[in-house]
Protein backbone atom coordinates (compact mmCIF):
# COMPACT_ATOMS: atom_id res chain seq x y z
CA UNK A 1 0.00 0.00 0.00
CA UNK A 2 1.20 3.54 -0.74
CA UNK A 3 1.24 6.51 1.57
CA UNK A 4 -1.41 6.01 4.19
CA UNK A 5 -3.34 7.36 7.10
CA UNK A 6 -5.20 5.66 9.93
CA UNK A 7 -8.27 7.36 11.37
CA UNK A 8 -9.84 6.19 14.60
CA UNK A 9 -13.05 7.33 16.31
CA UNK A 10 -14.27 6.13 19.69
CA UNK A 11 -17.68 4.43 19.55
CA UNK A 12 -20.46 6.26 21.43
CA UNK A 13 -17.66 7.94 23.36
CA UNK A 14 -19.29 9.52 26.44
CA UNK A 15 -21.93 6.81 26.74
CA UNK A 16 -19.34 4.02 26.45
CA UNK A 17 -17.20 5.56 29.18
CA UNK A 18 -20.24 5.64 31.46
CA UNK A 19 -20.91 1.99 30.63
CA UNK A 20 -17.29 1.07 31.28
CA UNK A 21 -17.42 2.83 34.67
CA UNK A 22 -20.72 1.33 35.75
CA UNK A 23 -21.28 -2.32 34.79
CA UNK A 24 -25.01 -1.94 35.48
CA UNK A 25 -25.24 0.28 32.40
CA UNK A 26 -23.49 -2.27 30.20
CA UNK A 27 -25.70 -3.45 27.33
CA UNK A 28 -28.44 -0.94 28.28
CA UNK A 29 -29.69 2.11 26.41
CA UNK A 30 -27.72 5.02 27.88
CA UNK A 31 -27.66 8.70 27.00
CA UNK A 32 -25.20 11.28 28.31
CA UNK A 33 -26.25 14.89 28.46
CA UNK A 34 -28.71 17.17 30.09
CA UNK A 35 -31.26 19.11 28.15
CA UNK A 36 -30.18 17.35 24.99
CA UNK A 37 -28.43 14.08 24.13
CA UNK A 38 -24.66 14.53 23.77
CA UNK A 39 -23.93 10.84 23.25
CA UNK A 40 -26.20 7.80 22.97
CA UNK A 41 -25.09 4.20 23.40
CA UNK A 42 -25.69 1.93 20.43
CA UNK A 43 -28.40 0.13 22.43
CA UNK A 44 -30.19 3.51 22.68
CA UNK A 45 -29.70 4.26 19.00
CA UNK A 46 -31.90 1.28 18.14
CA UNK A 47 -34.76 3.38 19.54
CA UNK A 48 -33.88 6.23 17.18
CA UNK A 49 -31.87 8.33 19.62
CA UNK A 50 -29.19 10.61 18.27
CA UNK A 51 -26.95 13.44 19.40
CA UNK A 52 -28.68 16.79 19.71
CA UNK A 53 -32.13 15.30 20.42
CA UNK A 54 -33.97 16.82 23.41
CA UNK A 55 -33.90 14.42 26.36
CA UNK A 56 -37.65 14.67 26.71
CA UNK A 57 -38.09 13.23 23.24
CA UNK A 58 -35.38 10.63 23.93
CA UNK A 59 -37.32 9.43 26.99
CA UNK A 60 -40.51 9.16 24.94
CA UNK A 61 -38.78 7.03 22.32
CA UNK A 62 -37.03 4.86 24.88
CA UNK A 63 -38.74 4.73 28.29
CA UNK A 64 -36.03 2.46 29.74
CA UNK A 65 -33.34 5.00 28.86
CA UNK A 66 -30.71 5.61 31.54
CA UNK A 67 -29.65 9.25 31.50
CA UNK A 68 -26.29 10.27 32.88
CA UNK A 69 -25.00 13.79 33.40
CA UNK A 70 -21.57 14.07 31.79
CA UNK A 71 -18.15 13.90 33.42
CA UNK A 72 -15.87 15.73 31.02
CA UNK A 73 -12.57 15.31 32.95
CA UNK A 74 -13.07 11.53 33.04
CA UNK A 75 -13.79 11.36 29.32
CA UNK A 76 -10.61 13.32 28.70
CA UNK A 77 -8.59 10.73 30.67
CA UNK A 78 -9.98 7.94 28.50
CA UNK A 79 -9.32 9.75 25.23
CA UNK A 80 -5.79 10.68 26.30
CA UNK A 81 -5.05 7.06 27.14
CA UNK A 82 -6.30 5.97 23.73
CA UNK A 83 -4.33 8.69 21.94
CA UNK A 84 -1.21 7.60 23.86
CA UNK A 85 -1.65 4.08 22.48
CA UNK A 86 -1.97 5.53 18.95
CA UNK A 87 1.21 7.54 19.47
CA UNK A 88 3.14 4.33 20.07
CA UNK A 89 2.36 3.35 16.49
CA UNK A 90 2.80 6.61 14.57
CA UNK A 91 5.33 9.46 14.54
CA UNK A 92 2.59 12.07 14.16
CA UNK A 93 -0.90 11.89 15.63
CA UNK A 94 -3.46 14.66 15.31
CA UNK A 95 -6.22 14.42 17.88
CA UNK A 96 -9.69 15.82 18.39
CA UNK A 97 -12.31 15.11 21.04
CA UNK A 98 -12.61 11.40 20.32
CA UNK A 99 -10.85 11.04 16.98
CA UNK A 100 -7.24 10.71 15.93
CA UNK A 101 -5.42 10.70 12.62
CA UNK A 102 -2.18 8.69 12.57
CA UNK A 103 0.33 9.48 9.87
CA UNK A 104 1.74 6.28 8.42
CA UNK A 105 3.33 7.91 5.40
CA UNK A 106 6.76 6.47 4.74
CA UNK A 107 6.17 3.53 7.07
CA UNK A 108 5.38 0.95 4.41
CA UNK A 109 8.38 -1.21 5.33
CA UNK A 110 7.68 -1.12 9.03
CA UNK A 111 3.97 -1.79 8.55
CA UNK A 112 3.64 -3.92 5.37
CA UNK A 113 0.10 -4.85 6.45
CA UNK A 114 -1.44 -1.69 7.94
CA UNK A 115 -4.69 -3.53 8.72
CA UNK A 116 -2.82 -5.80 11.11
CA UNK A 117 -1.42 -2.79 12.99
CA UNK A 118 -4.86 -1.20 13.16
CA UNK A 119 -6.25 -4.44 14.58
CA UNK A 120 -3.55 -4.49 17.21
CA UNK A 121 -4.36 -0.89 18.21
CA UNK A 122 -8.06 -1.74 18.43
CA UNK A 123 -7.37 -4.78 20.55
CA UNK A 124 -5.09 -2.87 22.91
CA UNK A 125 -7.56 0.00 23.29
CA UNK A 126 -10.28 -2.46 24.25
CA UNK A 127 -8.07 -4.38 26.68
CA UNK A 128 -6.67 -1.27 28.34
CA UNK A 129 -9.76 0.96 28.46
CA UNK A 130 -12.79 -1.26 27.84
CA UNK A 131 -13.86 0.99 24.96
CA UNK A 132 -14.24 0.03 21.32
CA UNK A 133 -13.00 2.19 18.49
CA UNK A 134 -13.65 2.14 14.78
CA UNK A 135 -10.72 2.46 12.41
CA UNK A 136 -10.38 3.46 8.78
CA UNK A 137 -7.31 3.30 6.56
CA UNK A 138 -6.85 5.26 3.35
CA UNK A 139 -4.39 7.08 1.13
CA UNK A 140 -5.22 10.40 2.80
CA UNK A 141 -7.02 11.62 5.91
CA UNK A 142 -10.30 12.22 4.17
CA UNK A 143 -10.48 8.69 2.76
CA UNK A 144 -9.42 7.21 6.10
CA UNK A 145 -12.21 9.03 7.90
CA UNK A 146 -14.79 8.18 5.27
CA UNK A 147 -13.73 4.54 5.51
CA UNK A 148 -14.17 4.41 9.28
CA UNK A 149 -17.60 6.05 9.04
CA UNK A 150 -18.89 3.14 6.97
CA UNK A 151 -18.06 0.48 9.56
CA UNK A 152 -19.25 2.03 12.84
CA UNK A 153 -19.32 0.73 15.55
CA UNK A 154 -16.36 -1.50 16.41
CA UNK A 155 -15.21 -1.89 12.81
CA UNK A 156 -12.12 -1.72 10.64
CA UNK A 157 -12.03 -0.86 6.97
CA UNK A 158 -9.24 -0.17 4.61
CA UNK A 159 -9.80 1.48 1.23
CA UNK A 160 -7.07 0.52 -1.21
CA UNK A 161 -6.10 3.03 -3.93
CA UNK A 162 -7.69 0.82 -6.59
CA UNK A 163 -10.98 0.80 -4.66
CA UNK A 164 -11.16 4.52 -3.93
CA UNK A 165 -13.23 5.57 -6.86
CA UNK A 166 -15.83 2.85 -6.46
CA UNK A 167 -15.90 3.63 -2.73
CA UNK A 168 -16.76 7.31 -2.94
CA UNK A 169 -18.45 7.72 -6.31
CA UNK A 170 -21.93 6.57 -5.33
CA UNK A 171 -22.06 7.94 -1.79
CA UNK A 172 -24.49 10.81 -1.19
CA UNK A 173 -22.78 14.23 -1.21
CA UNK A 174 -23.47 14.71 2.51
CA UNK A 175 -20.90 12.00 3.25
CA UNK A 176 -18.09 14.11 1.84
CA UNK A 177 -16.31 15.93 4.70
CA UNK A 178 -17.05 19.63 4.29
CA UNK A 179 -20.52 19.14 2.82
CA UNK A 180 -23.17 20.04 5.38
CA UNK A 181 -26.97 19.96 5.04
CA UNK A 182 -27.01 23.45 3.48
CA UNK A 183 -24.49 22.61 0.79
CA UNK A 184 -26.19 19.27 0.16
CA UNK A 185 -29.50 21.09 -0.39
CA UNK A 186 -27.88 23.57 -2.72
CA UNK A 187 -26.33 20.75 -4.75
CA UNK A 188 -29.66 18.89 -4.67
CA UNK A 189 -31.27 21.83 -6.46
CA UNK A 190 -28.79 21.24 -9.26
CA UNK A 191 -29.76 17.57 -9.25
CA UNK A 192 -26.41 16.57 -7.83
CA UNK A 193 -26.90 13.84 -5.25
CA UNK A 194 -23.77 11.68 -5.29
CA UNK A 195 -20.11 12.52 -4.85
CA UNK A 196 -19.48 11.26 -8.39
CA UNK A 197 -22.07 13.68 -9.77
CA UNK A 198 -20.28 16.57 -8.05
CA UNK A 199 -17.43 16.04 -10.48
CA UNK A 200 -19.67 17.34 -13.26
CA UNK A 201 -19.25 20.84 -11.80
CA UNK A 202 -16.19 22.80 -12.87
CA UNK A 203 -13.83 24.39 -10.37
CA UNK A 204 -15.30 27.79 -11.24
CA UNK A 205 -18.90 26.77 -10.79
CA UNK A 206 -18.18 25.17 -7.42
CA UNK A 207 -16.41 28.35 -6.34
CA UNK A 208 -19.27 30.52 -7.55
CA UNK A 209 -21.74 28.30 -5.77
CA UNK A 210 -19.94 27.85 -2.44
CA UNK A 211 -17.10 30.36 -2.30
CA UNK A 212 -13.58 29.28 -1.38
CA UNK A 213 -14.70 25.99 0.25
CA UNK A 214 -15.96 25.03 -3.21
CA UNK A 215 -12.34 24.69 -4.34
CA UNK A 216 -11.57 22.26 -1.56
CA UNK A 217 -14.67 20.24 -2.39
CA UNK A 218 -13.63 20.17 -6.05
CA UNK A 219 -10.55 18.19 -4.98
CA UNK A 220 -12.30 16.15 -2.32
CA UNK A 221 -15.03 14.76 -4.56
CA UNK A 222 -12.14 13.37 -6.65
CA UNK A 223 -10.70 11.62 -3.60
CA UNK A 224 -7.94 14.18 -3.16
CA UNK A 225 -6.98 15.67 0.18
CA UNK A 226 -3.61 17.27 0.72
CA UNK A 227 -4.09 18.32 4.33
CA UNK A 228 -1.17 16.97 6.34
CA UNK A 229 -1.34 15.46 9.79
CA UNK A 230 0.25 17.69 12.36
CA UNK A 231 0.29 17.25 16.08
CA UNK A 232 -0.60 20.64 17.48
CA UNK A 233 2.15 22.22 19.52
CA UNK A 234 0.94 24.08 22.53
CA UNK A 235 2.75 27.22 23.72
CA UNK A 236 2.84 28.00 27.46
CA UNK A 237 1.06 31.30 26.94
CA UNK A 238 0.06 33.83 24.31
CA UNK A 239 1.01 37.36 25.44
CA UNK A 240 0.16 40.64 23.78
CA UNK A 241 1.55 43.87 25.23
CA UNK A 242 2.30 47.40 24.20
CA UNK A 243 3.39 50.78 25.55
CA UNK A 244 1.18 53.76 24.80
CA UNK A 245 2.50 56.45 22.46
CA UNK A 246 2.17 58.80 25.42
CA UNK A 247 1.57 57.83 29.04
CA UNK A 248 -2.18 58.07 29.48
CA UNK A 249 -5.12 58.12 31.87
CA UNK A 250 -7.67 58.26 29.05
CA UNK A 251 -10.00 55.30 29.59
CA UNK A 252 -11.19 55.16 25.99
CA UNK A 253 -7.64 54.73 24.76
CA UNK A 254 -6.77 52.22 27.46
CA UNK A 255 -9.96 50.20 26.91
CA UNK A 256 -9.42 50.34 23.17
CA UNK A 257 -5.87 49.02 23.45
CA UNK A 258 -6.89 46.38 25.97
CA UNK A 259 -9.61 45.20 23.62
CA UNK A 260 -7.25 45.22 20.68
CA UNK A 261 -4.59 43.22 22.53
CA UNK A 262 -7.22 40.73 23.72
CA UNK A 263 -8.48 40.28 20.22
CA UNK A 264 -4.95 39.73 18.87
CA UNK A 265 -4.39 37.08 21.52
CA UNK A 266 -7.68 35.24 20.93
CA UNK A 267 -7.16 35.44 17.18
CA UNK A 268 -3.86 33.61 17.64
CA UNK A 269 -5.44 31.10 20.00
CA UNK A 270 -8.07 30.30 17.38
CA UNK A 271 -5.46 30.02 14.65
CA UNK A 272 -3.54 27.50 16.76
CA UNK A 273 -6.76 25.66 17.69
CA UNK A 274 -6.38 26.45 21.40
CA UNK A 275 -8.52 27.60 24.29
CA UNK A 276 -7.32 29.35 27.44
CA UNK A 277 -8.02 28.29 30.99
CA UNK A 278 -6.44 31.46 32.39
CA UNK A 279 -6.52 35.13 31.47
CA UNK A 280 -3.92 37.57 32.79
CA UNK A 281 -3.48 41.35 32.67
CA UNK A 282 -0.33 43.36 33.32
CA UNK A 283 -0.01 47.11 33.77
CA UNK A 284 2.99 49.42 34.10
CA UNK A 285 2.41 52.85 35.62
CA UNK A 286 4.50 55.72 34.27
CA UNK A 287 6.39 55.90 37.60
CA UNK A 288 7.72 52.40 37.07
CA UNK A 289 5.35 50.40 39.28
CA UNK A 290 4.20 47.14 37.66
CA UNK A 291 1.20 45.03 38.61
CA UNK A 292 0.03 41.72 37.22
CA UNK A 293 -2.85 39.38 37.97
CA UNK A 294 -4.43 36.29 36.49
CA UNK A 295 -7.70 34.52 36.82
CA UNK A 296 -8.68 30.91 36.24
CA UNK A 297 -11.76 30.38 34.11
CA UNK A 298 -14.36 27.75 34.91
CA UNK A 299 -14.82 27.08 31.22
CA UNK A 300 -11.91 27.46 28.79
CA UNK A 301 -12.52 29.90 25.98
CA UNK A 302 -11.12 31.45 22.82
CA UNK A 303 -13.92 33.97 22.28
CA UNK A 304 -13.19 37.72 22.18
CA UNK A 305 -16.11 38.93 24.31
CA UNK A 306 -15.50 36.38 27.04
CA UNK A 307 -11.77 36.98 27.34
CA UNK A 308 -12.28 40.72 27.16
CA UNK A 309 -14.84 40.78 29.94
CA UNK A 310 -12.39 38.87 32.20
CA UNK A 311 -9.48 41.06 31.13
CA UNK A 312 -11.46 44.22 31.82
CA UNK A 313 -12.46 42.95 35.26
CA UNK A 314 -8.83 42.19 36.07
CA UNK A 315 -7.70 45.54 34.75
CA UNK A 316 -10.20 47.33 36.95
CA UNK A 317 -8.93 45.48 39.98
CA UNK A 318 -5.33 46.38 39.16
CA UNK A 319 -5.66 49.99 38.07
CA UNK A 320 -6.36 51.73 41.35
CA UNK A 321 -3.79 54.58 41.40
CA UNK A 322 -4.44 57.91 39.76
CA UNK A 323 -1.20 57.67 37.86
CA UNK A 324 -0.87 57.56 34.07
CA UNK A 325 -0.29 54.21 32.43
CA UNK A 326 2.80 53.49 30.41
CA UNK A 327 2.12 49.95 29.20
CA UNK A 328 -0.57 47.23 29.28
CA UNK A 329 -0.60 43.58 28.38
CA UNK A 330 -2.99 40.66 28.10
CA UNK A 331 -2.02 37.00 28.42
CA UNK A 332 -3.82 33.74 27.69
CA UNK A 333 -2.40 30.79 29.62
CA UNK A 334 -3.30 27.24 30.59
CA UNK A 335 -3.76 26.56 26.89
CA UNK A 336 -5.45 23.36 25.79
CA UNK A 337 -6.59 22.09 22.39
CA UNK A 338 -10.02 23.27 21.32
CA UNK A 339 -11.49 19.80 21.20
CA UNK A 340 -15.17 20.51 21.62
CA UNK A 341 -15.39 19.64 25.33
CA UNK A 342 -16.94 22.98 26.16
CA UNK A 343 -20.42 21.91 25.15
CA UNK A 344 -20.56 19.24 27.77
CA UNK A 345 -19.24 21.46 30.52
CA UNK A 346 -22.25 23.62 29.94
CA UNK A 347 -24.54 20.61 30.06
CA UNK A 348 -22.99 19.70 33.38
CA UNK A 349 -23.53 23.10 34.92
CA UNK A 350 -27.16 23.01 33.85
CA UNK A 351 -27.83 19.41 34.64
CA UNK A 352 -26.24 19.27 38.06
CA UNK A 353 -29.54 20.05 39.82
CA UNK A 354 -31.79 17.24 38.67
CA UNK A 355 -32.09 14.94 35.73
CA UNK A 356 -35.87 15.31 35.51
CA UNK A 357 -35.98 19.08 35.73
CA UNK A 358 -37.38 20.65 32.59
CA UNK A 359 -34.77 23.12 31.51
CA UNK A 360 -36.37 26.14 29.83
CA UNK A 361 -33.85 26.24 27.04
CA UNK A 362 -30.45 24.77 27.74
CA UNK A 363 -29.24 25.92 24.38
CA UNK A 364 -29.56 29.69 24.75
CA UNK A 365 -26.01 30.21 26.06
CA UNK A 366 -24.70 27.70 23.58
CA UNK A 367 -26.41 29.40 20.68
CA UNK A 368 -24.97 32.82 21.42
CA UNK A 369 -21.52 31.26 21.80
CA UNK A 370 -21.98 29.39 18.57
CA UNK A 371 -23.04 32.63 16.88
CA UNK A 372 -19.94 34.41 18.14
CA UNK A 373 -17.77 31.51 17.09
CA UNK A 374 -19.21 31.59 13.57
CA UNK A 375 -18.88 35.36 13.38
CA UNK A 376 -15.28 35.21 14.56
CA UNK A 377 -14.47 32.47 12.06
CA UNK A 378 -15.68 34.78 9.27
CA UNK A 379 -13.76 37.78 10.65
CA UNK A 380 -10.60 35.67 11.01
CA UNK A 381 -10.98 34.56 7.40
CA UNK A 382 -11.47 38.10 6.11
CA UNK A 383 -8.42 39.27 8.05
CA UNK A 384 -6.34 36.45 6.68
CA UNK A 385 -7.21 37.47 3.15
CA UNK A 386 -7.35 41.24 3.33
CA UNK A 387 -5.08 42.08 6.25
CA UNK A 388 -5.76 42.36 9.95
CA UNK A 389 -6.84 45.99 9.70
CA UNK A 390 -9.64 45.20 7.26
CA UNK A 391 -11.97 44.68 10.23
CA UNK A 392 -12.03 46.80 13.38
CA UNK A 393 -14.22 45.47 16.18
CA UNK A 394 -15.55 46.28 19.61
CA UNK A 395 -13.79 48.82 21.73
CA UNK A 396 -10.80 49.03 19.43
CA UNK A 397 -13.08 51.32 17.42
CA UNK A 398 -12.00 53.94 20.00
CA UNK A 399 -8.53 53.76 18.50
CA UNK A 400 -9.62 54.85 15.04
CA UNK A 401 -8.25 58.34 14.45
CA UNK A 402 -6.03 58.04 17.52
CA UNK A 403 -3.61 55.40 16.27
CA UNK A 404 -2.30 54.90 12.77
CA UNK A 405 -2.99 51.65 10.98
CA UNK A 406 -1.41 49.61 8.28
CA UNK A 407 -2.42 46.25 6.79
CA UNK A 408 -1.22 44.47 9.88
CA UNK A 409 -3.39 46.46 12.26
CA UNK A 410 -2.90 49.44 14.51
CA UNK A 411 0.66 50.74 14.82
CA UNK A 412 1.42 50.13 18.45
CA UNK A 413 4.37 51.87 20.03
CA UNK A 414 6.23 48.80 21.16
CA UNK A 415 4.20 45.95 19.91
CA UNK A 416 4.81 42.36 20.78
CA UNK A 417 2.37 40.99 18.26
CA UNK A 418 4.86 38.54 16.95
CA UNK A 419 3.13 35.17 17.02
P1 LIG B 1 -19.16 11.48 18.00
O1 LIG B 1 -17.90 10.73 17.66
O2 LIG B 1 -19.86 12.20 16.90
O3 LIG B 1 -20.24 10.51 18.65
P2 LIG B 1 -20.05 9.26 19.56
O4 LIG B 1 -18.63 8.98 19.85
O5 LIG B 1 -20.96 9.41 20.75
O6 LIG B 1 -20.66 8.10 18.66
P3 LIG B 1 -20.05 7.41 17.34
O7 LIG B 1 -18.68 7.98 17.11
O8 LIG B 1 -19.99 5.96 17.66
O9 LIG B 1 -21.00 7.73 16.25
O10 LIG B 1 -18.88 12.52 19.14
C1 LIG B 1 -17.97 12.24 20.19
C2 LIG B 1 -18.48 12.78 21.51
O11 LIG B 1 -18.71 14.17 21.39
C3 LIG B 1 -19.79 12.20 21.96
O12 LIG B 1 -19.62 11.00 22.70
C4 LIG B 1 -20.38 13.30 22.80
C5 LIG B 1 -19.79 14.56 22.21
N1 LIG B 1 -20.82 15.26 21.44
C6 LIG B 1 -21.54 16.29 22.03
O13 LIG B 1 -21.30 16.63 23.20
N2 LIG B 1 -22.50 16.91 21.30
C7 LIG B 1 -22.81 16.55 20.02
O14 LIG B 1 -23.70 17.14 19.40
C8 LIG B 1 -22.06 15.49 19.40
C9 LIG B 1 -22.34 15.06 17.99
C10 LIG B 1 -21.07 14.87 20.15
MG1 LIG C 1 -17.16 8.83 18.33
JSON list of C-alpha atoms and ligand atoms in Angstrom, two decimals, residues 9-14 38-40 42 45 51-52 97-98 152 343 347, ligand 1:
[
{"chain": "A", "resi": 9, "resn": "UNK", "atom": "CA", "xyz": [-13.05, 7.33, 16.31]},
{"chain": "A", "resi": 10, "resn": "UNK", "atom": "CA", "xyz": [-14.27, 6.13, 19.69]},
{"chain": "A", "resi": 11, "resn": "UNK", "atom": "CA", "xyz": [-17.68, 4.43, 19.55]},
{"chain": "A", "resi": 12, "resn": "UNK", "atom": "CA", "xyz": [-20.46, 6.26, 21.43]},
{"chain": "A", "resi": 13, "resn": "UNK", "atom": "CA", "xyz": [-17.66, 7.94, 23.36]},
{"chain": "A", "resi": 14, "resn": "UNK", "atom": "CA", "xyz": [-19.29, 9.52, 26.44]},
{"chain": "A", "resi": 38, "resn": "UNK", "atom": "CA", "xyz": [-24.66, 14.53, 23.77]},
{"chain": "A", "resi": 39, "resn": "UNK", "atom": "CA", "xyz": [-23.93, 10.84, 23.25]},
{"chain": "A", "resi": 40, "resn": "UNK", "atom": "CA", "xyz": [-26.20, 7.80, 22.97]},
{"chain": "A", "resi": 42, "resn": "UNK", "atom": "CA", "xyz": [-25.69, 1.93, 20.43]},
{"chain": "A", "resi": 45, "resn": "UNK", "atom": "CA", "xyz": [-29.70, 4.26, 19.00]},
{"chain": "A", "resi": 51, "resn": "UNK", "atom": "CA", "xyz": [-26.95, 13.44, 19.40]},
{"chain": "A", "resi": 52, "resn": "UNK", "atom": "CA", "xyz": [-28.68, 16.79, 19.71]},
{"chain": "A", "resi": 97, "resn": "UNK", "atom": "CA", "xyz": [-12.31, 15.11, 21.04]},
{"chain": "A", "resi": 98, "resn": "UNK", "atom": "CA", "xyz": [-12.61, 11.40, 20.32]},
{"chain": "A", "resi": 152, "resn": "UNK", "atom": "CA", "xyz": [-19.25, 2.03, 12.84]},
{"chain": "A", "resi": 343, "resn": "UNK", "atom": "CA", "xyz": [-20.42, 21.91, 25.15]},
{"chain": "A", "resi": 347, "resn": "UNK", "atom": "CA", "xyz": [-24.54, 20.61, 30.06]},
{"chain": "B", "resi": 1, "resn": "LIG", "atom": "P1", "xyz": [-19.16, 11.48, 18.00]},
{"chain": "B", "resi": 1, "resn": "LIG", "atom": "O1", "xyz": [-17.90, 10.73, 17.66]},
{"chain": "B", "resi": 1, "resn": "LIG", "atom": "O2", "xyz": [-19.86, 12.20, 16.90]},
{"chain": "B", "resi": 1, "resn": "LIG", "atom": "O3", "xyz": [-20.24, 10.51, 18.65]},
{"chain": "B", "resi": 1, "resn": "LIG", "atom": "P2", "xyz": [-20.05, 9.26, 19.56]},
{"chain": "B", "resi": 1, "resn": "LIG", "atom": "O4", "xyz": [-18.63, 8.98, 19.85]},
{"chain": "B", "resi": 1, "resn": "LIG", "atom": "O5", "xyz": [-20.96, 9.41, 20.75]},
{"chain": "B", "resi": 1, "resn": "LIG", "atom": "O6", "xyz": [-20.66, 8.10, 18.66]},
{"chain": "B", "resi": 1, "resn": "LIG", "atom": "P3", "xyz": [-20.05, 7.41, 17.34]},
{"chain": "B", "resi": 1, "resn": "LIG", "atom": "O7", "xyz": [-18.68, 7.98, 17.11]},
{"chain": "B", "resi": 1, "resn": "LIG", "atom": "O8", "xyz": [-19.99, 5.96, 17.66]},
{"chain": "B", "resi": 1, "resn": "LIG", "atom": "O9", "xyz": [-21.00, 7.73, 16.25]},
{"chain": "B", "resi": 1, "resn": "LIG", "atom": "O10", "xyz": [-18.88, 12.52, 19.14]},
{"chain": "B", "resi": 1, "resn": "LIG", "atom": "C1", "xyz": [-17.97, 12.24, 20.19]},
{"chain": "B", "resi": 1, "resn": "LIG", "atom": "C2", "xyz": [-18.48, 12.78, 21.51]},
{"chain": "B", "resi": 1, "resn": "LIG", "atom": "O11", "xyz": [-18.71, 14.17, 21.39]},
{"chain": "B", "resi": 1, "resn": "LIG", "atom": "C3", "xyz": [-19.79, 12.20, 21.96]},
{"chain": "B", "resi": 1, "resn": "LIG", "atom": "O12", "xyz": [-19.62, 11.00, 22.70]},
{"chain": "B", "resi": 1, "resn": "LIG", "atom": "C4", "xyz": [-20.38, 13.30, 22.80]},
{"chain": "B", "resi": 1, "resn": "LIG", "atom": "C5", "xyz": [-19.79, 14.56, 22.21]},
{"chain": "B", "resi": 1, "resn": "LIG", "atom": "N1", "xyz": [-20.82, 15.26, 21.44]},
{"chain": "B", "resi": 1, "resn": "LIG", "atom": "C6", "xyz": [-21.54, 16.29, 22.03]},
{"chain": "B", "resi": 1, "resn": "LIG", "atom": "O13", "xyz": [-21.30, 16.63, 23.20]},
{"chain": "B", "resi": 1, "resn": "LIG", "atom": "N2", "xyz": [-22.50, 16.91, 21.30]},
{"chain": "B", "resi": 1, "resn": "LIG", "atom": "C7", "xyz": [-22.81, 16.55, 20.02]},
{"chain": "B", "resi": 1, "resn": "LIG", "atom": "O14", "xyz": [-23.70, 17.14, 19.40]},
{"chain": "B", "resi": 1, "resn": "LIG", "atom": "C8", "xyz": [-22.06, 15.49, 19.40]},
{"chain": "B", "resi": 1, "resn": "LIG", "atom": "C9", "xyz": [-22.34, 15.06, 17.99]},
{"chain": "B", "resi": 1, "resn": "LIG", "atom": "C10", "xyz": [-21.07, 14.87, 20.15]}
]
